[in-house]
């Protein structure tokens, strides 16, 4: 198999033809799986879900008003006794 053959096989992959097995001498057998890209972003999730939009707005407001901790501040505030039963 040449580089060009490999690139052609990859280029021809699609939703229906999503698995490609190849053998490279000296390396072994490889399985290439095409996974669809997830085009959803946080912005699209927020746009689609009014409840999530409200939760994020409240969270940002609380952060700006000093009513919440950053992850770093939370980790600094923890001690071993917080994890004891």
PDB file of N, CA and C in Angstrom:
ATOM      1  N   UNK A   1       0.854  -1.180   0.000  1.00  0.00           N
ATOM      2  CA  UNK A   1       0.000   0.000   0.000  1.00  0.00           C
ATOM      3  C   UNK A   1       0.897   1.239   0.000  1.00  0.00           C
ATOM      4  N   UNK A   2       0.558   2.185  -0.821  1.00  0.00           N
ATOM      5  CA  UNK A   2       1.319   3.430  -0.884  1.00  0.00           C
ATOM      6  C   UNK A   2       0.603   4.502  -0.067  1.00  0.00           C
ATOM      7  N   UNK A   3       1.291   5.612   0.139  1.00  0.00           N
ATOM      8  CA  UNK A   3       0.669   6.748   0.831  1.00  0.00           C
ATOM      9  C   UNK A   3      -0.555   7.216   0.062  1.00  0.00           C
ATOM     10  N   UNK A   4      -0.429   7.208  -1.247  1.00  0.00           N
ATOM     11  CA  UNK A   4      -1.535   7.663  -2.092  1.00  0.00           C
ATOM     12  C   UNK A   4      -2.748   6.745  -1.949  1.00  0.00           C
ATOM     13  N   UNK A   5      -2.507   5.418  -1.873  1.00  0.00           N
ATOM     14  CA  UNK A   5      -3.604   4.467  -1.675  1.00  0.00           C
ATOM     15  C   UNK A   5      -4.311   4.731  -0.344  1.00  0.00           C
ATOM     16  N   UNK A   6      -3.515   4.935   0.693  1.00  0.00           N
ATOM     17  CA  UNK A   6      -4.077   5.198   2.012  1.00  0.00           C
ATOM     18  C   UNK A   6      -4.915   6.466   2.001  1.00  0.00           C
ATOM     19  N   UNK A   7      -4.374   7.524   1.420  1.00  0.00           N
ATOM     20  CA  UNK A   7      -5.113   8.788   1.376  1.00  0.00           C
ATOM     21  C   UNK A   7      -6.397   8.641   0.560  1.00  0.00           C
ATOM     22  N   UNK A   8      -6.371   7.855  -0.492  1.00  0.00           N
ATOM     23  CA  UNK A   8      -7.565   7.638  -1.304  1.00  0.00           C
ATOM     24  C   UNK A   8      -8.626   6.884  -0.492  1.00  0.00           C
ATOM     25  N   UNK A   9      -8.198   5.855   0.247  1.00  0.00           N
ATOM     26  CA  UNK A   9      -9.150   5.118   1.084  1.00  0.00           C
ATOM     27  C   UNK A   9      -9.780   6.024   2.138  1.00  0.00           C
ATOM     28  N   UNK A  10      -8.963   6.851   2.753  1.00  0.00           N
ATOM     29  CA  UNK A  10      -9.475   7.773   3.773  1.00  0.00           C
ATOM     30  C   UNK A  10     -10.424   8.791   3.143  1.00  0.00           C
ATOM     31  N   UNK A  11     -10.060   9.307   1.976  1.00  0.00           N
ATOM     32  CA  UNK A  11     -10.899  10.291   1.290  1.00  0.00           C
ATOM     33  C   UNK A  11     -12.247   9.707   0.896  1.00  0.00           C
ATOM     34  N   UNK A  12     -12.304   8.405   0.640  1.00  0.00           N
ATOM     35  CA  UNK A  12     -13.544   7.757   0.220  1.00  0.00           C
ATOM     36  C   UNK A  12     -14.414   7.319   1.389  1.00  0.00           C
ATOM     37  N   UNK A  13     -13.956   7.540   2.615  1.00  0.00           N
ATOM     38  CA  UNK A  13     -14.754   7.151   3.773  1.00  0.00           C
ATOM     39  C   UNK A  13     -15.920   8.124   3.947  1.00  0.00           C
ATOM     40  N   UNK A  14     -17.060   7.573   4.384  1.00  0.00           N
ATOM     41  CA  UNK A  14     -18.233   8.392   4.642  1.00  0.00           C
ATOM     42  C   UNK A  14     -19.079   7.700   5.706  1.00  0.00           C
ATOM     43  N   UNK A  15     -20.283   8.192   5.934  1.00  0.00           N
ATOM     44  CA  UNK A  15     -21.140   7.648   6.985  1.00  0.00           C
ATOM     45  C   UNK A  15     -21.429   6.160   6.774  1.00  0.00           C
ATOM     46  N   UNK A  16     -21.629   5.757   5.531  1.00  0.00           N
ATOM     47  CA  UNK A  16     -21.924   4.361   5.238  1.00  0.00           C
ATOM     48  C   UNK A  16     -20.661   3.510   5.173  1.00  0.00           C
ATOM     49  N   UNK A  17     -19.561   4.092   4.813  1.00  0.00           N
ATOM     50  CA  UNK A  17     -18.279   3.403   4.680  1.00  0.00           C
ATOM     51  C   UNK A  17     -17.321   4.012   5.696  1.00  0.00           C
ATOM     52  N   UNK A  18     -17.532   3.681   6.991  1.00  0.00           N
ATOM     53  CA  UNK A  18     -16.833   4.402   8.051  1.00  0.00           C
ATOM     54  C   UNK A  18     -15.683   3.629   8.699  1.00  0.00           C
ATOM     55  N   UNK A  19     -15.416   2.385   8.226  1.00  0.00           N
ATOM     56  CA  UNK A  19     -14.335   1.593   8.796  1.00  0.00           C
ATOM     57  C   UNK A  19     -13.406   1.149   7.677  1.00  0.00           C
ATOM     58  N   UNK A  20     -12.115   1.316   7.914  1.00  0.00           N
ATOM     59  CA  UNK A  20     -11.106   0.940   6.921  1.00  0.00           C
ATOM     60  C   UNK A  20      -9.998   0.177   7.643  1.00  0.00           C
ATOM     61  N   UNK A  21      -9.694  -1.014   7.151  1.00  0.00           N
ATOM     62  CA  UNK A  21      -8.589  -1.776   7.738  1.00  0.00           C
ATOM     63  C   UNK A  21      -7.434  -1.811   6.753  1.00  0.00           C
ATOM     64  N   UNK A  22      -6.238  -1.552   7.276  1.00  0.00           N
ATOM     65  CA  UNK A  22      -5.046  -1.560   6.428  1.00  0.00           C
ATOM     66  C   UNK A  22      -3.954  -2.355   7.126  1.00  0.00           C
ATOM     67  N   UNK A  23      -3.019  -2.850   6.341  1.00  0.00           N
ATOM     68  CA  UNK A  23      -1.860  -3.556   6.884  1.00  0.00           C
ATOM     69  C   UNK A  23      -0.616  -2.826   6.409  1.00  0.00           C
ATOM     70  N   UNK A  24       0.232  -2.475   7.356  1.00  0.00           N
ATOM     71  CA  UNK A  24       1.499  -1.816   7.030  1.00  0.00           C
ATOM     72  C   UNK A  24       2.604  -2.779   7.424  1.00  0.00           C
ATOM     73  N   UNK A  25       3.360  -3.276   6.435  1.00  0.00           N
ATOM     74  CA  UNK A  25       4.436  -4.225   6.732  1.00  0.00           C
ATOM     75  C   UNK A  25       5.400  -3.669   7.779  1.00  0.00           C
ATOM     76  N   UNK A  26       5.734  -4.505   8.735  1.00  0.00           N
ATOM     77  CA  UNK A  26       6.649  -4.102   9.798  1.00  0.00           C
ATOM     78  C   UNK A  26       5.968  -3.382  10.945  1.00  0.00           C
ATOM     79  N   UNK A  27       4.709  -2.980  10.759  1.00  0.00           N
ATOM     80  CA  UNK A  27       3.972  -2.268  11.814  1.00  0.00           C
ATOM     81  C   UNK A  27       2.767  -3.062  12.278  1.00  0.00           C
ATOM     82  N   UNK A  28       2.026  -3.624  11.330  1.00  0.00           N
ATOM     83  CA  UNK A  28       0.870  -4.426  11.686  1.00  0.00           C
ATOM     84  C   UNK A  28      -0.403  -3.944  11.039  1.00  0.00           C
ATOM     85  N   UNK A  29      -1.523  -4.455  11.562  1.00  0.00           N
ATOM     86  CA  UNK A  29      -2.849  -4.163  11.034  1.00  0.00           C
ATOM     87  C   UNK A  29      -3.456  -2.989  11.792  1.00  0.00           C
ATOM     88  N   UNK A  30      -4.035  -2.068  11.062  1.00  0.00           N
ATOM     89  CA  UNK A  30      -4.651  -0.889  11.657  1.00  0.00           C
ATOM     90  C   UNK A  30      -6.103  -0.802  11.218  1.00  0.00           C
ATOM     91  N   UNK A  31      -6.947  -0.345  12.106  1.00  0.00           N
ATOM     92  CA  UNK A  31      -8.343  -0.074  11.783  1.00  0.00           C
ATOM     93  C   UNK A  31      -8.573   1.422  11.940  1.00  0.00           C
ATOM     94  N   UNK A  32      -9.044   2.041  10.876  1.00  0.00           N
ATOM     95  CA  UNK A  32      -9.336   3.471  10.895  1.00  0.00           C
ATOM     96  C   UNK A  32     -10.852   3.614  10.925  1.00  0.00           C
ATOM     97  N   UNK A  33     -11.344   4.397  11.882  1.00  0.00           N
ATOM     98  CA  UNK A  33     -12.786   4.595  12.032  1.00  0.00           C
ATOM     99  C   UNK A  33     -13.099   6.072  11.869  1.00  0.00           C
ATOM    100  N   UNK A  34     -14.006   6.354  10.957  1.00  0.00           N
ATOM    101  CA  UNK A  34     -14.436   7.727  10.730  1.00  0.00           C
ATOM    102  C   UNK A  34     -15.520   8.076  11.733  1.00  0.00           C
ATOM    103  N   UNK A  35     -15.306   9.125  12.489  1.00  0.00           N
ATOM    104  CA  UNK A  35     -16.313   9.601  13.428  1.00  0.00           C
ATOM    105  C   UNK A  35     -16.793  10.957  12.957  1.00  0.00           C
ATOM    106  N   UNK A  36     -18.099  11.146  12.986  1.00  0.00           N
ATOM    107  CA  UNK A  36     -18.649  12.418  12.561  1.00  0.00           C
ATOM    108  C   UNK A  36     -18.258  13.509  13.548  1.00  0.00           C
ATOM    109  N   UNK A  37     -18.013  14.684  13.015  1.00  0.00           N
ATOM    110  CA  UNK A  37     -17.709  15.821  13.869  1.00  0.00           C
ATOM    111  C   UNK A  37     -18.975  16.259  14.584  1.00  0.00           C
ATOM    112  N   UNK A  38     -18.814  16.656  15.828  1.00  0.00           N
ATOM    113  CA  UNK A  38     -19.930  17.198  16.583  1.00  0.00           C
ATOM    114  C   UNK A  38     -19.902  18.711  16.406  1.00  0.00           C
ATOM    115  N   UNK A  39     -20.825  19.217  15.614  1.00  0.00           N
ATOM    116  CA  UNK A  39     -20.836  20.646  15.320  1.00  0.00           C
ATOM    117  C   UNK A  39     -21.548  21.458  16.400  1.00  0.00           C
ATOM    118  N   UNK A  40     -22.088  20.747  17.386  1.00  0.00           N
ATOM    119  CA  UNK A  40     -22.756  21.469  18.466  1.00  0.00           C
ATOM    120  C   UNK A  40     -21.722  22.150  19.339  1.00  0.00           C
ATOM    121  N   UNK A  41     -22.000  23.348  19.685  1.00  0.00           N
ATOM    122  CA  UNK A  41     -21.137  24.071  20.602  1.00  0.00           C
ATOM    123  C   UNK A  41     -21.970  24.464  21.811  1.00  0.00           C
ATOM    124  N   UNK A  42     -21.316  24.981  22.796  1.00  0.00           N
ATOM    125  CA  UNK A  42     -22.050  25.451  23.972  1.00  0.00           C
ATOM    126  C   UNK A  42     -23.059  26.515  23.559  1.00  0.00           C
ATOM    127  N   UNK A  43     -22.652  27.380  22.634  1.00  0.00           N
ATOM    128  CA  UNK A  43     -23.558  28.449  22.202  1.00  0.00           C
ATOM    129  C   UNK A  43     -24.831  27.891  21.579  1.00  0.00           C
ATOM    130  N   UNK A  44     -24.707  26.853  20.760  1.00  0.00           N
ATOM    131  CA  UNK A  44     -25.907  26.283  20.136  1.00  0.00           C
ATOM    132  C   UNK A  44     -26.760  25.560  21.174  1.00  0.00           C
ATOM    133  N   UNK A  45     -26.121  24.924  22.161  1.00  0.00           N
ATOM    134  CA  UNK A  45     -26.878  24.271  23.235  1.00  0.00           C
ATOM    135  C   UNK A  45     -27.655  25.312  24.049  1.00  0.00           C
ATOM    136  N   UNK A  46     -27.009  26.427  24.346  1.00  0.00           N
ATOM    137  CA  UNK A  46     -27.650  27.501  25.116  1.00  0.00           C
ATOM    138  C   UNK A  46     -28.811  28.093  24.313  1.00  0.00           C
ATOM    139  N   UNK A  47     -28.586  28.274  23.025  1.00  0.00           N
ATOM    140  CA  UNK A  47     -29.635  28.836  22.167  1.00  0.00           C
ATOM    141  C   UNK A  47     -30.849  27.906  22.122  1.00  0.00           C
ATOM    142  N   UNK A  48     -30.604  26.596  22.130  1.00  0.00           N
ATOM    143  CA  UNK A  48     -31.687  25.616  22.033  1.00  0.00           C
ATOM    144  C   UNK A  48     -32.380  25.346  23.369  1.00  0.00           C
ATOM    145  N   UNK A  49     -31.759  25.764  24.475  1.00  0.00           N
ATOM    146  CA  UNK A  49     -32.309  25.422  25.786  1.00  0.00           C
ATOM    147  C   UNK A  49     -32.404  26.674  26.655  1.00  0.00           C
ATOM    148  N   UNK A  50     -33.576  27.273  26.747  1.00  0.00           N
ATOM    149  CA  UNK A  50     -33.742  28.500  27.538  1.00  0.00           C
ATOM    150  C   UNK A  50     -33.377  28.323  29.016  1.00  0.00           C
ATOM    151  N   UNK A  51     -33.611  27.138  29.570  1.00  0.00           N
ATOM    152  CA  UNK A  51     -33.270  26.896  30.974  1.00  0.00           C
ATOM    153  C   UNK A  51     -31.759  26.953  31.168  1.00  0.00           C
ATOM    154  N   UNK A  52     -31.017  26.330  30.254  1.00  0.00           N
ATOM    155  CA  UNK A  52     -29.562  26.368  30.323  1.00  0.00           C
ATOM    156  C   UNK A  52     -29.059  27.800  30.170  1.00  0.00           C
ATOM    157  N   UNK A  53     -29.675  28.551  29.279  1.00  0.00           N
ATOM    158  CA  UNK A  53     -29.293  29.957  29.084  1.00  0.00           C
ATOM    159  C   UNK A  53     -29.465  30.742  30.384  1.00  0.00           C
ATOM    160  N   UNK A  54     -30.588  30.545  31.072  1.00  0.00           N
ATOM    161  CA  UNK A  54     -30.845  31.237  32.327  1.00  0.00           C
ATOM    162  C   UNK A  54     -29.844  30.815  33.398  1.00  0.00           C
ATOM    163  N   UNK A  55     -29.537  29.506  33.466  1.00  0.00           N
ATOM    164  CA  UNK A  55     -28.579  29.007  34.462  1.00  0.00           C
ATOM    165  C   UNK A  55     -27.199  29.633  34.245  1.00  0.00           C
ATOM    166  N   UNK A  56     -26.761  29.696  32.995  1.00  0.00           N
ATOM    167  CA  UNK A  56     -25.456  30.295  32.715  1.00  0.00           C
ATOM    168  C   UNK A  56     -25.442  31.781  33.055  1.00  0.00           C
ATOM    169  N   UNK A  57     -26.531  32.471  32.741  1.00  0.00           N
ATOM    170  CA  UNK A  57     -26.622  33.899  33.051  1.00  0.00           C
ATOM    171  C   UNK A  57     -26.526  34.119  34.560  1.00  0.00           C
ATOM    172  N   UNK A  58     -27.254  33.311  35.327  1.00  0.00           N
ATOM    173  CA  UNK A  58     -27.215  33.426  36.789  1.00  0.00           C
ATOM    174  C   UNK A  58     -25.827  33.100  37.326  1.00  0.00           C
ATOM    175  N   UNK A  59     -25.172  32.125  36.737  1.00  0.00           N
ATOM    176  CA  UNK A  59     -23.834  31.732  37.171  1.00  0.00           C
ATOM    177  C   UNK A  59     -22.820  32.848  36.917  1.00  0.00           C
ATOM    178  N   UNK A  60     -22.896  33.457  35.750  1.00  0.00           N
ATOM    179  CA  UNK A  60     -21.980  34.557  35.419  1.00  0.00           C
ATOM    180  C   UNK A  60     -22.225  35.745  36.351  1.00  0.00           C
ATOM    181  N   UNK A  61     -23.483  36.050  36.604  1.00  0.00           N
ATOM    182  CA  UNK A  61     -23.823  37.150  37.518  1.00  0.00           C
ATOM    183  C   UNK A  61     -23.279  36.874  38.917  1.00  0.00           C
ATOM    184  N   UNK A  62     -23.479  35.658  39.408  1.00  0.00           N
ATOM    185  CA  UNK A  62     -22.990  35.297  40.748  1.00  0.00           C
ATOM    186  C   UNK A  62     -21.474  35.408  40.802  1.00  0.00           C
ATOM    187  N   UNK A  63     -20.789  34.998  39.748  1.00  0.00           N
ATOM    188  CA  UNK A  63     -19.328  35.083  39.717  1.00  0.00           C
ATOM    189  C   UNK A  63     -18.881  36.548  39.784  1.00  0.00           C
ATOM    190  N   UNK A  64     -19.523  37.407  38.974  1.00  0.00           N
ATOM    191  CA  UNK A  64     -19.142  38.824  38.964  1.00  0.00           C
ATOM    192  C   UNK A  64     -19.466  39.535  40.275  1.00  0.00           C
ATOM    193  N   UNK A  65     -20.453  39.034  40.983  1.00  0.00           N
ATOM    194  CA  UNK A  65     -20.818  39.640  42.264  1.00  0.00           C
ATOM    195  C   UNK A  65     -20.063  39.015  43.432  1.00  0.00           C
ATOM    196  N   UNK A  66     -19.140  38.107  43.141  1.00  0.00           N
ATOM    197  CA  UNK A  66     -18.343  37.483  44.186  1.00  0.00           C
ATOM    198  C   UNK A  66     -19.092  36.455  45.012  1.00  0.00           C
ATOM    199  N   UNK A  67     -20.175  35.918  44.475  1.00  0.00           N
ATOM    200  CA  UNK A  67     -20.989  34.957  45.214  1.00  0.00           C
ATOM    201  C   UNK A  67     -20.609  33.509  44.901  1.00  0.00           C
ATOM    202  N   UNK A  68     -19.538  33.316  44.164  1.00  0.00           N
ATOM    203  CA  UNK A  68     -19.123  31.953  43.830  1.00  0.00           C
ATOM    204  C   UNK A  68     -17.604  31.853  43.887  1.00  0.00           C
ATOM    205  N   UNK A  69     -17.128  30.625  43.888  1.00  0.00           N
ATOM    206  CA  UNK A  69     -15.687  30.375  43.915  1.00  0.00           C
ATOM    207  C   UNK A  69     -15.214  29.886  42.557  1.00  0.00           C
ATOM    208  N   UNK A  70     -13.999  30.242  42.219  1.00  0.00           N
ATOM    209  CA  UNK A  70     -13.395  29.645  41.033  1.00  0.00           C
ATOM    210  C   UNK A  70     -12.960  28.233  41.410  1.00  0.00           C
ATOM    211  N   UNK A  71     -12.654  27.419  40.441  1.00  0.00           N
ATOM    212  CA  UNK A  71     -12.190  26.057  40.713  1.00  0.00           C
ATOM    213  C   UNK A  71     -10.925  26.087  41.550  1.00  0.00           C
ATOM    214  N   UNK A  72     -10.016  26.986  41.249  1.00  0.00           N
ATOM    215  CA  UNK A  72      -8.768  27.104  42.005  1.00  0.00           C
ATOM    216  C   UNK A  72      -9.058  27.454  43.456  1.00  0.00           C
ATOM    217  N   UNK A  73      -9.942  28.417  43.676  1.00  0.00           N
ATOM    218  CA  UNK A  73     -10.290  28.807  45.048  1.00  0.00           C
ATOM    219  C   UNK A  73     -10.930  27.656  45.810  1.00  0.00           C
ATOM    220  N   UNK A  74     -11.786  26.891  45.131  1.00  0.00           N
ATOM    221  CA  UNK A  74     -12.409  25.748  45.775  1.00  0.00           C
ATOM    222  C   UNK A  74     -11.367  24.720  46.180  1.00  0.00           C
ATOM    223  N   UNK A  75     -10.451  24.401  45.282  1.00  0.00           N
ATOM    224  CA  UNK A  75      -9.415  23.413  45.583  1.00  0.00           C
ATOM    225  C   UNK A  75      -8.519  23.871  46.729  1.00  0.00           C
ATOM    226  N   UNK A  76      -8.188  25.154  46.753  1.00  0.00           N
ATOM    227  CA  UNK A  76      -7.357  25.691  47.836  1.00  0.00           C
ATOM    228  C   UNK A  76      -8.087  25.586  49.176  1.00  0.00           C
ATOM    229  N   UNK A  77      -9.402  25.749  49.150  1.00  0.00           N
ATOM    230  CA  UNK A  77     -10.168  25.741  50.400  1.00  0.00           C
ATOM    231  C   UNK A  77     -10.356  24.339  50.975  1.00  0.00           C
ATOM    232  N   UNK A  78     -10.123  23.293  50.197  1.00  0.00           N
ATOM    233  CA  UNK A  78     -10.326  21.930  50.672  1.00  0.00           C
ATOM    234  C   UNK A  78      -9.148  21.440  51.493  1.00  0.00           C
ATOM    235  N   UNK A  79      -9.452  20.587  52.460  1.00  0.00           N
ATOM    236  CA  UNK A  79      -8.397  19.971  53.269  1.00  0.00           C
ATOM    237  C   UNK A  79      -8.707  18.473  53.371  1.00  0.00           C
ATOM    238  N   UNK A  80      -7.744  17.680  53.828  1.00  0.00           N
ATOM    239  CA  UNK A  80      -7.987  16.231  53.958  1.00  0.00           C
ATOM    240  C   UNK A  80      -9.216  15.902  54.810  1.00  0.00           C
ATOM    241  N   UNK A  81      -9.515  16.698  55.833  1.00  0.00           N
ATOM    242  CA  UNK A  81     -10.655  16.393  56.692  1.00  0.00           C
ATOM    243  C   UNK A  81     -11.980  16.518  55.944  1.00  0.00           C
ATOM    244  N   UNK A  82     -12.003  17.274  54.835  1.00  0.00           N
ATOM    245  CA  UNK A  82     -13.227  17.380  54.039  1.00  0.00           C
ATOM    246  C   UNK A  82     -13.591  16.053  53.365  1.00  0.00           C
ATOM    247  N   UNK A  83     -12.624  15.146  53.279  1.00  0.00           N
ATOM    248  CA  UNK A  83     -12.849  13.873  52.600  1.00  0.00           C
ATOM    249  C   UNK A  83     -12.986  12.699  53.557  1.00  0.00           C
ATOM    250  N   UNK A  84     -12.954  12.976  54.853  1.00  0.00           N
ATOM    251  CA  UNK A  84     -13.117  11.929  55.853  1.00  0.00           C
ATOM    252  C   UNK A  84     -14.578  11.667  56.086  1.00  0.00           C
ATOM    253  N   UNK A  85     -14.888  10.392  56.375  1.00  0.00           N
ATOM    254  CA  UNK A  85     -16.285  10.027  56.640  1.00  0.00           C
ATOM    255  C   UNK A  85     -16.645  10.287  58.069  1.00  0.00           C
TER     256      UNK A  85
END
